[in-house]
PDB file of C-alpha atoms in Angstrom:
ATOM      1  CA  MET Y 740     -13.643 -12.647   4.691  1.00 53.00           C
ATOM      2  CA  THR Y 741     -14.191 -16.317   5.498  1.00 56.00           C
ATOM      3  CA  ASP Y 742     -11.502 -18.581   6.967  1.00 57.00           C
ATOM      4  CA  THR Y 743     -11.216 -20.429   3.632  1.00 52.00           C
ATOM      5  CA  GLN Y 744     -10.636 -17.190   1.749  1.00 52.00           C
ATOM      6  CA  ARG Y 745      -8.148 -15.969   4.357  1.00 54.00           C
ATOM      7  CA  HIS Y 746      -5.980 -19.085   3.946  1.00 57.00           C
ATOM      8  CA  SER Y 747      -6.094 -19.095   0.139  1.00 57.00           C
ATOM      9  CA  ILE Y 748      -4.877 -15.491  -0.256  1.00 59.00           C
ATOM     10  CA  ARG Y 749      -1.177 -14.718   0.175  1.00 67.00           C
ATOM     11  CA  MET Y 750      -1.063 -12.165   2.989  1.00 81.00           C
ATOM     12  CA  THR Y 751       1.864  -9.725   3.082  1.00 87.00           C
ATOM     13  CA  VAL Y 752       2.760  -7.710   6.169  1.00 91.00           C
ATOM     14  CA  ILE Y 753       4.069  -4.205   5.442  1.00 92.00           C
ATOM     15  CA  ARG Y 754       6.435  -2.743   8.033  1.00 93.00           C
ATOM     16  CA  ILE Y 755       8.027   0.676   8.497  1.00 94.00           C
ATOM     17  CA  GLY Y 756      10.838   1.006   5.961  1.00 94.00           C
ATOM     18  CA  ASP Y 757       9.191  -1.183   3.283  1.00 94.00           C
ATOM     19  CA  LEU Y 758       8.856   0.076  -0.275  1.00 95.00           C
ATOM     20  CA  ILE Y 759       5.328   0.509  -1.596  1.00 95.00           C
ATOM     21  CA  PHE Y 760       3.399   2.179  -4.406  1.00 94.00           C
ATOM     22  CA  LEU Y 761       0.784   4.870  -3.814  1.00 93.00           C
ATOM     23  CA  ASP Y 762      -2.243   4.124  -5.993  1.00 90.00           C
ATOM     24  CA  SER Y 763      -3.080   7.672  -7.080  1.00 87.00           C
ATOM     25  CA  PHE Y 764      -4.448   9.634 -10.033  1.00 86.00           C
ATOM     26  CA  PRO Y 765      -1.101  10.049 -11.879  1.00 80.00           C
ATOM     27  CA  GLY Y 766      -0.534   6.289 -11.584  1.00 87.00           C
ATOM     28  CA  LEU Y 767       1.550   4.269  -9.169  1.00 91.00           C
ATOM     29  CA  VAL Y 768       3.958   6.488  -7.216  1.00 93.00           C
ATOM     30  CA  PRO Y 769       6.951   4.766  -5.529  1.00 95.00           C
ATOM     31  CA  ALA Y 770       7.273   5.515  -1.819  1.00 96.00           C
ATOM     32  CA  LYS Y 771       8.658   4.217   1.488  1.00 96.00           C
ATOM     33  CA  VAL Y 772       6.616   3.699   4.676  1.00 96.00           C
ATOM     34  CA  THR Y 773       7.893   5.968   7.469  1.00 96.00           C
ATOM     35  CA  GLY Y 774       5.171   5.556  10.105  1.00 94.00           C
ATOM     36  CA  TYR Y 775       1.494   5.847  10.989  1.00 93.00           C
ATOM     37  CA  THR Y 776      -0.722   8.752  12.023  1.00 92.00           C
ATOM     38  CA  PRO Y 777      -3.236   8.649  14.905  1.00 91.00           C
ATOM     39  CA  ARG Y 778      -6.036   8.962  12.305  1.00 91.00           C
ATOM     40  CA  GLY Y 779      -5.029   5.632  10.739  1.00 91.00           C
ATOM     41  CA  GLU Y 780      -3.174   6.962   7.700  1.00 93.00           C
ATOM     42  CA  ILE Y 781       0.206   5.760   6.474  1.00 94.00           C
ATOM     43  CA  ALA Y 782       3.072   8.300   6.608  1.00 96.00           C
ATOM     44  CA  VAL Y 783       5.287   7.892   3.527  1.00 96.00           C
ATOM     45  CA  LEU Y 784       8.357   9.359   1.860  1.00 97.00           C
ATOM     46  CA  VAL Y 785       7.932   9.697  -1.918  1.00 96.00           C
ATOM     47  CA  THR Y 786      10.974   8.207  -3.700  1.00 96.00           C
ATOM     48  CA  ALA Y 787      10.352   9.408  -7.285  1.00 94.00           C
ATOM     49  CA  THR Y 788       8.699  12.362  -8.987  1.00 93.00           C
ATOM     50  CA  ARG Y 789       5.325  11.457 -10.535  1.00 89.00           C
ATOM     51  CA  GLY Y 790       2.649  14.049 -11.324  1.00 86.00           C
ATOM     52  CA  ALA Y 791       2.146  16.334  -8.324  1.00 89.00           C
ATOM     53  CA  TYR Y 792       4.260  14.103  -6.044  1.00 92.00           C
ATOM     54  CA  ARG Y 793       7.922  15.154  -5.743  1.00 94.00           C
ATOM     55  CA  ARG Y 794      10.864  13.010  -4.677  1.00 96.00           C
ATOM     56  CA  GLY Y 795      11.697  13.564  -0.995  1.00 95.00           C
ATOM     57  CA  GLU Y 796       8.197  14.785  -0.145  1.00 95.00           C
ATOM     58  CA  HIS Y 797       6.630  13.502   3.095  1.00 96.00           C
ATOM     59  CA  THR Y 798       2.893  12.848   2.873  1.00 95.00           C
ATOM     60  CA  THR Y 799       0.148  10.606   4.250  1.00 95.00           C
ATOM     61  CA  PHE Y 800      -2.051   8.142   2.391  1.00 93.00           C
ATOM     62  CA  THR Y 801      -4.944   5.810   3.183  1.00 91.00           C
ATOM     63  CA  PRO Y 802      -4.032   2.162   3.905  1.00 91.00           C
ATOM     64  CA  SER Y 803      -6.134   0.847   1.016  1.00 88.00           C
ATOM     65  CA  GLY Y 804      -4.207   3.067  -1.428  1.00 89.00           C
ATOM     66  CA  CYS Y 805      -0.751   1.788  -0.388  1.00 92.00           C
ATOM     67  CA  VAL Y 806       0.262  -1.247  -2.458  1.00 92.00           C
ATOM     68  CA  PRO Y 807       3.314  -3.435  -1.725  1.00 92.00           C
ATOM     69  CA  CYS Y 808       5.744  -3.584  -4.652  1.00 90.00           C
ATOM     70  CA  GLY Y 809       5.467  -7.380  -4.820  1.00 88.00           C
ATOM     71  CA  HIS Y 810       1.714  -7.159  -5.463  1.00 89.00           C
ATOM     72  CA  VAL Y 811       1.990  -5.199  -8.713  1.00 89.00           C
ATOM     73  CA  ARG Y 812       2.354  -6.787 -12.151  1.00 89.00           C
ATOM     74  CA  VAL Y 813       2.526  -5.064 -15.525  1.00 86.00           C
ATOM     75  CA  ARG Y 814       0.813  -6.756 -18.458  1.00 88.00           C
ATOM     76  CA  CYS Y 815       0.249  -5.156 -21.850  1.00 90.00           C
ATOM     77  CA  GLY Y 816       1.329  -1.812 -20.383  1.00 83.00           C
ATOM     78  CA  LYS Y 817      -1.319  -1.898 -17.655  1.00 85.00           C
ATOM     79  CA  PHE Y 818      -0.844  -2.352 -13.922  1.00 85.00           C
ATOM     80  CA  ARG Y 819      -2.501  -5.282 -12.154  1.00 87.00           C
ATOM     81  CA  ILE Y 820      -2.775  -5.252  -8.367  1.00 87.00           C
ATOM     82  CA  PHE Y 821      -3.407  -8.580  -6.652  1.00 85.00           C
ATOM     83  CA  GLY Y 822      -3.358 -10.234  -3.234  1.00 84.00           C
ATOM     84  CA  ALA Y 823      -3.953  -8.876   0.237  1.00 86.00           C
ATOM     85  CA  TRP Y 824      -1.771  -7.112   2.795  1.00 89.00           C
ATOM     86  CA  THR Y 825      -1.783  -5.718   6.312  1.00 90.00           C
ATOM     87  CA  PHE Y 826       0.269  -3.053   8.064  1.00 92.00           C
ATOM     88  CA  ASP Y 827       2.360  -4.058  11.076  1.00 91.00           C
ATOM     89  CA  GLY Y 828       1.742  -1.590  13.914  1.00 88.00           C
ATOM     90  CA  LEU Y 829      -1.459  -0.116  12.463  1.00 88.00           C
ATOM     91  CA  SER Y 830      -4.580  -0.462  14.615  1.00 85.00           C
ATOM     92  CA  GLU Y 831      -7.020  -3.198  13.504  1.00 87.00           C
ATOM     93  CA  GLU Y 832      -9.822  -0.680  12.850  1.00 87.00           C
ATOM     94  CA  PHE Y 833      -7.689   1.069  10.177  1.00 88.00           C
ATOM     95  CA  GLN Y 834      -6.432  -2.049   8.360  1.00 88.00           C
ATOM     96  CA  PRO Y 835      -7.589  -2.508   4.741  1.00 83.00           C
ATOM     97  CA  ARG Y 836     -10.987  -4.249   4.601  1.00 75.00           C
ATOM     98  CA  TRP Y 837      -9.637  -7.558   3.243  1.00 65.00           C
ATOM     99  CA  ALA Y 838      -7.198  -7.907   6.174  1.00 49.00           C
TER     100      ALA Y 838
END
């Protein structure tokens, strides 16, 4: 990403305790960030039952599949994901590629 692109994109920093969506096969699953694993995955607590994910379940997910709630819009019944984000406390090598 060039410096011009970096300054024109609204960058959000996700911290432990923030609410996110997991971008998965059954759709967007609401969750809460609880920490990070040594392998660079995000530890989350699922906050609603969707598909195979059950409320209260602890799981891990890749950083590129964790979307901040403020970066999701619904238009004509379809989800649109926009912007860029980083994870506070996650090693630079595991950050999403646009970070």
